[in-house]
GROMACS .gro file of C-alpha atoms in nm:
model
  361
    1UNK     CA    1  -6.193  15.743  14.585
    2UNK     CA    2  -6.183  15.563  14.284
    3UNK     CA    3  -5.828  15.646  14.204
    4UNK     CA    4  -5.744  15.472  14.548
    5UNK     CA    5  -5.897  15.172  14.512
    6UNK     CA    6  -5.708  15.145  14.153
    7UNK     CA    7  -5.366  15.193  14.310
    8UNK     CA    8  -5.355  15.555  14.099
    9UNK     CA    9  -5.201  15.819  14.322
   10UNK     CA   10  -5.433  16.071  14.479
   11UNK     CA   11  -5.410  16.298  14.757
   12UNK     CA   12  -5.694  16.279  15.095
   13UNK     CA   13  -5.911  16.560  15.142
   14UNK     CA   14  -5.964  16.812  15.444
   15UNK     CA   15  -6.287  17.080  15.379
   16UNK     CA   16  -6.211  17.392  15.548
   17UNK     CA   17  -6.437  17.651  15.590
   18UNK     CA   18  -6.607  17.897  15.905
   19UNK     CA   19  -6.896  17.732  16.098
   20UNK     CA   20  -7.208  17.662  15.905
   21UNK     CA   21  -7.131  17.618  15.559
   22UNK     CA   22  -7.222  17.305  15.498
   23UNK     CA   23  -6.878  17.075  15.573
   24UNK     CA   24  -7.081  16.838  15.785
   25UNK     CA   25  -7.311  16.800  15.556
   26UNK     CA   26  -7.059  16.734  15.280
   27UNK     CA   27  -6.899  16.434  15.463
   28UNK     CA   28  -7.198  16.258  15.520
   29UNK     CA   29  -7.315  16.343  15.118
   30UNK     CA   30  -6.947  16.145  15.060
   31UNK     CA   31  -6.974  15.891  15.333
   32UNK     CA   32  -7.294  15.777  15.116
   33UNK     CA   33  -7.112  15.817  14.782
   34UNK     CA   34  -6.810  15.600  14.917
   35UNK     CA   35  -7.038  15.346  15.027
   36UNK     CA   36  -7.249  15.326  14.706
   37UNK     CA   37  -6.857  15.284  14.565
   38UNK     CA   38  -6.809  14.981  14.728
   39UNK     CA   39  -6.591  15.148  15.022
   40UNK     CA   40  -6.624  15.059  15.391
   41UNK     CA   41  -6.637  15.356  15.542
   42UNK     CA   42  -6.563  15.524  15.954
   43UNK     CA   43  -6.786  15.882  16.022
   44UNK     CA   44  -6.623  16.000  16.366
   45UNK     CA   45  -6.625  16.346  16.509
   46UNK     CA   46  -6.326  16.492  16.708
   47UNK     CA   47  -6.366  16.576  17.066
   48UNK     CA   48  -6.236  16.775  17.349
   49UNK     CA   49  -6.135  16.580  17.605
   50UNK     CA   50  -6.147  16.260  17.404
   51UNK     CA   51  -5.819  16.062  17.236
   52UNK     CA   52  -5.876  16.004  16.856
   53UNK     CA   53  -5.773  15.626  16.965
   54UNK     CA   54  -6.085  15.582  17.154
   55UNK     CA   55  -6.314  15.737  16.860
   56UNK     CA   56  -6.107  15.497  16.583
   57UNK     CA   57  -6.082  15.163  16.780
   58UNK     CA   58  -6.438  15.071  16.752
   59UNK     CA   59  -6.458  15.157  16.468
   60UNK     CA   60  -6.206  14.971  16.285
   61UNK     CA   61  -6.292  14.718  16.453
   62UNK     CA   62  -6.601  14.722  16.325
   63UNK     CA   63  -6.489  14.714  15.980
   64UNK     CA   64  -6.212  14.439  16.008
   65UNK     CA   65  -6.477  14.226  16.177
   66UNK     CA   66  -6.749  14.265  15.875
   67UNK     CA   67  -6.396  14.172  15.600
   68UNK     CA   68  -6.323  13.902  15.841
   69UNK     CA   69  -6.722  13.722  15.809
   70UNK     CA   70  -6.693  13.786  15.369
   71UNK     CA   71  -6.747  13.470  15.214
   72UNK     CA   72  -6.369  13.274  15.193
   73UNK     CA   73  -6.183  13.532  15.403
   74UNK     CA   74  -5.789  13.576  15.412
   75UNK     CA   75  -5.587  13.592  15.699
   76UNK     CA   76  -5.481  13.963  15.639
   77UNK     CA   77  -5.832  14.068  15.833
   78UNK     CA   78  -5.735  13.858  16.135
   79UNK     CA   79  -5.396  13.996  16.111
   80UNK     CA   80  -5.492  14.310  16.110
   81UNK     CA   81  -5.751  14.266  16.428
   82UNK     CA   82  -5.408  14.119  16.583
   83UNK     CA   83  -5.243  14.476  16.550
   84UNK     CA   84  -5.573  14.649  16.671
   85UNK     CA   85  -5.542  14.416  16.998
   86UNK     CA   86  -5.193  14.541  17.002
   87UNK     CA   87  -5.263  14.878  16.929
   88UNK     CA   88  -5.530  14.921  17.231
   89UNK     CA   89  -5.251  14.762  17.447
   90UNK     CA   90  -5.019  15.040  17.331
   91UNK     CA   91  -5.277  15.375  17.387
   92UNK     CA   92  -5.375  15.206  17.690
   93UNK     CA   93  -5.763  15.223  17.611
   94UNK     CA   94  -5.943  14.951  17.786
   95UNK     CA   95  -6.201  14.730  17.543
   96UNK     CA   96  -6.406  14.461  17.555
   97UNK     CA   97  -6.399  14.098  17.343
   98UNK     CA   98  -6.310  14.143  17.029
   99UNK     CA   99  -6.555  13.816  16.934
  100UNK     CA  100  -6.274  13.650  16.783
  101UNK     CA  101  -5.980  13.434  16.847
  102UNK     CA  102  -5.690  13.571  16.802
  103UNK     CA  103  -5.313  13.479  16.855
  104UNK     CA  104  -5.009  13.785  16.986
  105UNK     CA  105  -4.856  13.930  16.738
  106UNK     CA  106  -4.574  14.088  16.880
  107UNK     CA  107  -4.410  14.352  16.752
  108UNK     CA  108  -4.702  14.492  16.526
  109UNK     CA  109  -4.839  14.791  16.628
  110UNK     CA  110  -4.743  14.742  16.990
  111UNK     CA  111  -4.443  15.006  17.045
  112UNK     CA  112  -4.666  15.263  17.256
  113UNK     CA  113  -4.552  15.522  17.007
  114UNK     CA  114  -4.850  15.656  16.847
  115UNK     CA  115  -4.642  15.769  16.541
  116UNK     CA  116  -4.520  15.492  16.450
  117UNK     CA  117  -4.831  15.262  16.574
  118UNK     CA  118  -5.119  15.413  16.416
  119UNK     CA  119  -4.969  15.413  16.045
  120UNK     CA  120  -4.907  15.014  16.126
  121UNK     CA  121  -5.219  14.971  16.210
  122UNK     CA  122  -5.402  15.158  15.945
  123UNK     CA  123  -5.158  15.044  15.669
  124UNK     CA  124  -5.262  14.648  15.816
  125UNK     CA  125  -5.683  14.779  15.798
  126UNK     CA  126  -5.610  14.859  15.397
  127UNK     CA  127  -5.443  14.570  15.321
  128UNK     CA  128  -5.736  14.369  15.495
  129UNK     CA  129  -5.964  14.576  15.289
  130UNK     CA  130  -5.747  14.509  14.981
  131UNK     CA  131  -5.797  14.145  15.005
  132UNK     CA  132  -6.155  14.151  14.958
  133UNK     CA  133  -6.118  14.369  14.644
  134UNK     CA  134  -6.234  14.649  14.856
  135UNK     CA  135  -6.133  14.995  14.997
  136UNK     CA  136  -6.139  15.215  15.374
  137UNK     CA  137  -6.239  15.580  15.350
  138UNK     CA  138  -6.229  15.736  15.721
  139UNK     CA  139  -6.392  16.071  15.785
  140UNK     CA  140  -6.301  16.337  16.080
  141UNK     CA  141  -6.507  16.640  16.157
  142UNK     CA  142  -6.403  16.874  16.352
  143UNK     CA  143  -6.019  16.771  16.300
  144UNK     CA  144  -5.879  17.107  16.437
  145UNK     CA  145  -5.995  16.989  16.816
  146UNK     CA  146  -5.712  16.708  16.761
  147UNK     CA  147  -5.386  16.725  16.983
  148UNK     CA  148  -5.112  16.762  16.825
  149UNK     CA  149  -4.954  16.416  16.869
  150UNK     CA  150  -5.262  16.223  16.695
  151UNK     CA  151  -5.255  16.513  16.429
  152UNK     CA  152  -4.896  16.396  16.309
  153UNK     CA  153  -4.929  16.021  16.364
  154UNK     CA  154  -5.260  16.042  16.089
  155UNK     CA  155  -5.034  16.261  15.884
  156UNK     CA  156  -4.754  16.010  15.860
  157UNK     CA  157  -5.016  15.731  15.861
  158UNK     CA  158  -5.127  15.888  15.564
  159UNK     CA  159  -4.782  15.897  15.418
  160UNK     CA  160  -4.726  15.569  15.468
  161UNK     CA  161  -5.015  15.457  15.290
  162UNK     CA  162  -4.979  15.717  15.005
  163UNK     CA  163  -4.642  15.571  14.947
  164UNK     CA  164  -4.774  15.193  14.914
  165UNK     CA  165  -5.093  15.331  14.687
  166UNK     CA  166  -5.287  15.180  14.949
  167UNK     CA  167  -5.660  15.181  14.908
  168UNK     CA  168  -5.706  15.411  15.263
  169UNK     CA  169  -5.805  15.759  15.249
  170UNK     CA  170  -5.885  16.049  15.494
  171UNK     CA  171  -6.129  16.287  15.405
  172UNK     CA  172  -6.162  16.524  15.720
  173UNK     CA  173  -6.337  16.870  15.789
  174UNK     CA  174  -6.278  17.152  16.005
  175UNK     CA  175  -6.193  17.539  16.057
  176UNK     CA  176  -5.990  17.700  15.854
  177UNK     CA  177  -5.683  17.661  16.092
  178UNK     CA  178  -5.675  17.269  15.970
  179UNK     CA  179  -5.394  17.335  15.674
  180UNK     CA  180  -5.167  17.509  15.920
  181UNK     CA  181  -5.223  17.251  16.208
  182UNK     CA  182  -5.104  17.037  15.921
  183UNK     CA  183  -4.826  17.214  15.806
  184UNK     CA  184  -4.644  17.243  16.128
  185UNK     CA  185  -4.717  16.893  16.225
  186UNK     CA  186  -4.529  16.770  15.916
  187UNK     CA  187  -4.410  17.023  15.629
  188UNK     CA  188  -4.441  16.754  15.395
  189UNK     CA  189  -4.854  16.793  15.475
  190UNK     CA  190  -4.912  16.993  15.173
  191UNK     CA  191  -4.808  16.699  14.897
  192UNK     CA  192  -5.063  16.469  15.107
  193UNK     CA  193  -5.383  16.674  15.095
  194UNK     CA  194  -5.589  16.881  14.889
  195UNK     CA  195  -5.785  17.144  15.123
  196UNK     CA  196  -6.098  17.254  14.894
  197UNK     CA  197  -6.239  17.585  15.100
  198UNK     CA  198  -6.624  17.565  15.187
  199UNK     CA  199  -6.754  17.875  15.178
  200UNK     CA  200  -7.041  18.156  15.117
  201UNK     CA  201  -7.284  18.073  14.786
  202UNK     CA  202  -7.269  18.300  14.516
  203UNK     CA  203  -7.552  18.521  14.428
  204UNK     CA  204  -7.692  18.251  14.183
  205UNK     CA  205  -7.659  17.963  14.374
  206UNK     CA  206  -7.787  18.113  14.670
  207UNK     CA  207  -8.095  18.216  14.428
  208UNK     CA  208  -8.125  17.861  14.403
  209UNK     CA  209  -8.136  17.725  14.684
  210UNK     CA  210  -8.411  17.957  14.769
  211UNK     CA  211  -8.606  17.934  14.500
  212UNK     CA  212  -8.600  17.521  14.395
  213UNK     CA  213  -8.833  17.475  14.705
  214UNK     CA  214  -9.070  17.723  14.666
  215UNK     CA  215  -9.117  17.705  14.274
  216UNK     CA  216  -9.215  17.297  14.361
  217UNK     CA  217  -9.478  17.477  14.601
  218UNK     CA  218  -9.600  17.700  14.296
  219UNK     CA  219  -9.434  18.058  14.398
  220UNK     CA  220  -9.145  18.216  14.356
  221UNK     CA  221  -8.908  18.506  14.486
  222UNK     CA  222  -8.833  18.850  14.299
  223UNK     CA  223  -8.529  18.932  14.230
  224UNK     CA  224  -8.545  19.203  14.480
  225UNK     CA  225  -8.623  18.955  14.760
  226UNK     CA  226  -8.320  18.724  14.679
  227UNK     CA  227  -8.111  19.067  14.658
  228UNK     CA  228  -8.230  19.214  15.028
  229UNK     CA  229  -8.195  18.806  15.165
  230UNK     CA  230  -7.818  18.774  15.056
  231UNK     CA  231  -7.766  19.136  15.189
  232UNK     CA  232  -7.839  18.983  15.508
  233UNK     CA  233  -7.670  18.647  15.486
  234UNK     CA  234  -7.363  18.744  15.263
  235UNK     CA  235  -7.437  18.398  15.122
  236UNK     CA  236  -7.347  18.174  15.404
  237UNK     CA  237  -7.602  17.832  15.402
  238UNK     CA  238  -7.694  17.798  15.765
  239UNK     CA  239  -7.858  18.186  15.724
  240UNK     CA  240  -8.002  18.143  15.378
  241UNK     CA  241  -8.221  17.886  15.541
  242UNK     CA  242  -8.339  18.047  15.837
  243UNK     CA  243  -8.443  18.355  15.615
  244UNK     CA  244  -8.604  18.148  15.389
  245UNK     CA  245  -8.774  17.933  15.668
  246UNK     CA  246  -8.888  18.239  15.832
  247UNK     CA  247  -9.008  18.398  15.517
  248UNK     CA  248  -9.239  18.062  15.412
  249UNK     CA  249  -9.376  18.046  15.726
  250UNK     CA  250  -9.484  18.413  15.776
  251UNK     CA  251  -9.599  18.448  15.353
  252UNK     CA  252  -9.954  18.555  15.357
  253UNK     CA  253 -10.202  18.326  15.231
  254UNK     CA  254 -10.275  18.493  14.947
  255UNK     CA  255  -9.922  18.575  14.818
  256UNK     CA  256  -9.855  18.543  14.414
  257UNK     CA  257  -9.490  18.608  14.522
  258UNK     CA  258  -9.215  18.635  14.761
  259UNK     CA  259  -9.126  19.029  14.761
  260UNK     CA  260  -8.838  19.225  14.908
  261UNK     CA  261  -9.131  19.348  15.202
  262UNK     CA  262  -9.215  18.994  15.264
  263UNK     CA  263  -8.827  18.956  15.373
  264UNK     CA  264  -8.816  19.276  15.531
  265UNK     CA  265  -9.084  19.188  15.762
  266UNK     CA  266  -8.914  18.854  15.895
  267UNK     CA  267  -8.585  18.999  15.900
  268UNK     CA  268  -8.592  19.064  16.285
  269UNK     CA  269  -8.742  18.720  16.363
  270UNK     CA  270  -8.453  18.558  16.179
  271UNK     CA  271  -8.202  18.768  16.369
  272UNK     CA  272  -8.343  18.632  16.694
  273UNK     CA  273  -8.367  18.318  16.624
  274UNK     CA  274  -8.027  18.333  16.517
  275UNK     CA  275  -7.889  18.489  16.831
  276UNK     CA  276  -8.062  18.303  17.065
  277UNK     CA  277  -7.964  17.946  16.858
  278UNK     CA  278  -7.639  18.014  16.661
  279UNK     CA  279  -7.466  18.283  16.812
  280UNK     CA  280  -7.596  18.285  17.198
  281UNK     CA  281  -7.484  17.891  17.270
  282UNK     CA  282  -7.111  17.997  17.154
  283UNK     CA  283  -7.075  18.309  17.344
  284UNK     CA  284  -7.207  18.151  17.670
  285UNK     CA  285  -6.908  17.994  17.656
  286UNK     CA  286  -6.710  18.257  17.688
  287UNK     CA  287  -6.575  18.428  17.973
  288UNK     CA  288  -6.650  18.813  18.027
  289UNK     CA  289  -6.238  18.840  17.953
  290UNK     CA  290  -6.321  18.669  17.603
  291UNK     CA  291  -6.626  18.822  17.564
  292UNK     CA  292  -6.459  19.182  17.585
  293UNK     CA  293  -6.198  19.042  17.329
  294UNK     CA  294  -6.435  18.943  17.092
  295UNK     CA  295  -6.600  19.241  17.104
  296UNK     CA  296  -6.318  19.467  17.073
  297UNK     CA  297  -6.284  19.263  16.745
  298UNK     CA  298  -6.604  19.407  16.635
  299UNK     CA  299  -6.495  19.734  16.678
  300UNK     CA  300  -6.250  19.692  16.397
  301UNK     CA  301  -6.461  19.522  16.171
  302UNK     CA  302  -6.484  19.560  15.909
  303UNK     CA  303  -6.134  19.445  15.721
  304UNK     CA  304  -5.864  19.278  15.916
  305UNK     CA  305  -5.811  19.282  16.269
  306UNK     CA  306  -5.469  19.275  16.339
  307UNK     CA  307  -5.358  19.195  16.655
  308UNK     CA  308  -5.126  19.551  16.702
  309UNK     CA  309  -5.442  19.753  16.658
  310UNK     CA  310  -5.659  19.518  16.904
  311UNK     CA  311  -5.389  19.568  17.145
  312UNK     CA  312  -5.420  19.930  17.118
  313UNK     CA  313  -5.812  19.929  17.173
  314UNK     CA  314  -5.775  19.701  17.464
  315UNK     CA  315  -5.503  19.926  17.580
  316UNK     CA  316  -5.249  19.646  17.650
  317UNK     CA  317  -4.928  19.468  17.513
  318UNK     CA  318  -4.969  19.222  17.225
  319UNK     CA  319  -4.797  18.944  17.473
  320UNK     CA  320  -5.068  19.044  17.714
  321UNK     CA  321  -5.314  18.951  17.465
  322UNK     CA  322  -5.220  18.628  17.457
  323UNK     CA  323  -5.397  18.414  17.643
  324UNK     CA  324  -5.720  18.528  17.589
  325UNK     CA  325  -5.658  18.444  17.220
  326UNK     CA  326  -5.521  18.110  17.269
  327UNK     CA  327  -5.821  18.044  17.486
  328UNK     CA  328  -6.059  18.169  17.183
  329UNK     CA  329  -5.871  17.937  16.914
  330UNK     CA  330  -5.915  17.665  17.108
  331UNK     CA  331  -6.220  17.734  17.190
  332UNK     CA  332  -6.286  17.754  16.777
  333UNK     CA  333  -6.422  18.102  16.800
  334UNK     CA  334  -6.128  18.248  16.623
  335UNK     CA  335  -5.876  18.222  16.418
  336UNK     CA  336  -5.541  18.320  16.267
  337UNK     CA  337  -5.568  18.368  15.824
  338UNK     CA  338  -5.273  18.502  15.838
  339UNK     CA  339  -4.955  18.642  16.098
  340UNK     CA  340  -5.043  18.875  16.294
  341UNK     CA  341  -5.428  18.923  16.206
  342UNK     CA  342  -5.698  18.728  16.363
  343UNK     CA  343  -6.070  18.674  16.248
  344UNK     CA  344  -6.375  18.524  16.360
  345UNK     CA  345  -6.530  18.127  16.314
  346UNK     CA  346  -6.833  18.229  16.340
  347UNK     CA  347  -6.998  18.419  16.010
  348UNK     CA  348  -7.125  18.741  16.088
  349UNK     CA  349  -7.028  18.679  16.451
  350UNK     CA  350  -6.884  19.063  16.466
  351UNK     CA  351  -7.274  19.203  16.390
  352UNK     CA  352  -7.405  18.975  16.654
  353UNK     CA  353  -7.143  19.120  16.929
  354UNK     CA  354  -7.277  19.440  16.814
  355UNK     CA  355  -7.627  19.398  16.900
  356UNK     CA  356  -7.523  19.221  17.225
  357UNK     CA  357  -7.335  19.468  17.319
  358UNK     CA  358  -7.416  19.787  17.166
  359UNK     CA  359  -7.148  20.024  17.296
  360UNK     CA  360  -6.770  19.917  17.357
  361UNK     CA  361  -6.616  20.028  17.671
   0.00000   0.00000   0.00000
């Protein structure tokens, strides 16, 4: 961020990584970091069902409006609310008064081609921000829900701005499908974006984040306890806290430590509350098709599950397979590393399926 806002070329960020490790939590950490940098800064969340034009408009607007009130403003924040006037025109989103006067502006932003309107418009939003010695950082979670159209106008938005060392950036979050999304919306994606992977702790920093809290409290885990929770967790941040919730709130009054028995005797409350919370609100989602697919997954876990060899367990053709697993992507319950393999979004997803569903038929 501070590279940007000193005209020094940099590439935007998108966090990848399987659902709950921590990327939400990361862009809001950075949303606060940009802002204690000076940055104005736009936190939306991508929707199904909803255009990224509706999520952005307010928004920016909100942002132009609060350069346009800083003490001896320029015209390049006006100008740039202009284009956003022109640009709702062009998505056809309906808005109220923009608490402002403002004159037309043709031919800014206004062609009803969201490629070629959206880098206008967000090139016009840095320069605004540029004027007041300032920069834009705009976060997107849960960027793999976006169509494919708004995916490629924010790529060559993002081109546009790289190219005139504009002080924008993106710095977005999502599964790990997000770099491919990217590459086939533009190949060029790659030289625009770094994609840092979020992933499972390590053995020592998951031993820290379990044992910071405690030791403030006066106790403190075995080695053997952190061992028997990370067996369980295989690192990933979203479990390491509900064993170590579950294991503070069951500890015996008169514990001196946290043992490996202490953990052992939470370890099936912690898998409930985990099914019931985590797992159980994605697979009601599913249809008993999906739910069958998933679970034939399972059955080849662990190590890739390539799609030949699910195929052969469902006892059908990979092209019959199809739309079940387009459903599931979409869906964000699976996903694609690699050709021909596929792979759950969901950590440990494969071990719930098993106790749901004990024997696959």
């Amino acid at each position: 961020m501070g590279r940007i806002k000193l005209h020094k070329p940099e590439k935007s960020l998108l966090l990848t990584g399987l659902r709950g490790v921590g990327k939400t939590v990361l862009l809001n950490k950075m949303e606060a970091l940009a802002r204690d940098t000076g940055y104005k800064t736009i936190m939306i969340e991508a929707q199904e069902g909803r255009p990224l034009a509706a999520a952005l408009v307010p928004a920016l607007r909100n942002v132009l409006y609060e350069l346009n009130l800083v003490k001896n403003a320029g015209e390049k924040a006006r100008r740039a609310l202009m284009i956003l006037r022109n640009f709702i025109g062009s998505v056809k989103l309906s808005y109220g008064d923009f608490g402002i006067d403002l004159e037309p502006l043709p031919g800014k932003g206004d062609t009803g081609d969201m490629t070629m309107d959206l880098p206008e418009l967000l090139l016009s939003v840095a320069e605004a921000a540029e004027e007041k010695e300032s920069g834009v950082v705009i976060f997107i979670d849960e960027m793999q829900i976006l169509a494919p159209l708004e995916f490629t106008s924010l790529i060559l938005a993002m081109h546009k701005l790289q190219q005139r060392q504009a002080p924008l950036v993106l710095i977005g979050g999502g599964l790990p499908t997000i770099p491919r999304l990217a590459g086939e919306a533009k190949s060029y994606a790659e030289r625009l974006f770094s994609y840092p992977i979020i992933g499972q702790l390590s053995l020592e920093d998951a031993a820290a984040a379990l044992r910071r809290p405690v030791e403030q409290e006066g106790l403190h885990f075995t080695d053997a306890a952190i061992g028997a929770i990370y067996r369980h967790t295989q690192g990933y941040p979203y479990f390491l806290q509900e064993w170590g919730y579950q294991v503070w709130n069951n500890l015996p009054e008169d514990a001196a430590c946290i043992q490996e028995s202490d953990v052992d005797a939470v370890t099936g409350n912690a898998l409930r509350r985990l099914d019931e919370n985590f797992f159980r609100v994605r697979y009601d989602r599913l249809t008993e098709g999906e739910k069958h697919f998933m679970r034939a997954m399972a059955e080849l876990e662990p190590g890739d599950c390539r799609t030949a060899d699910l195929a052969k367990l469902l006892g059908k053709s990979v092209n019959a397979l199809a739309p079940a697993r387009s459903s599931l992507i979409k869906k964000g319950m699976i996903y694609s590393p690699r050709h021909g393999v596929l792979a759950y979004s969901v950590p440990l997803f494969g071990d719930f399926m098993r106790r749901s569903i004990p024997v696959f038929r």
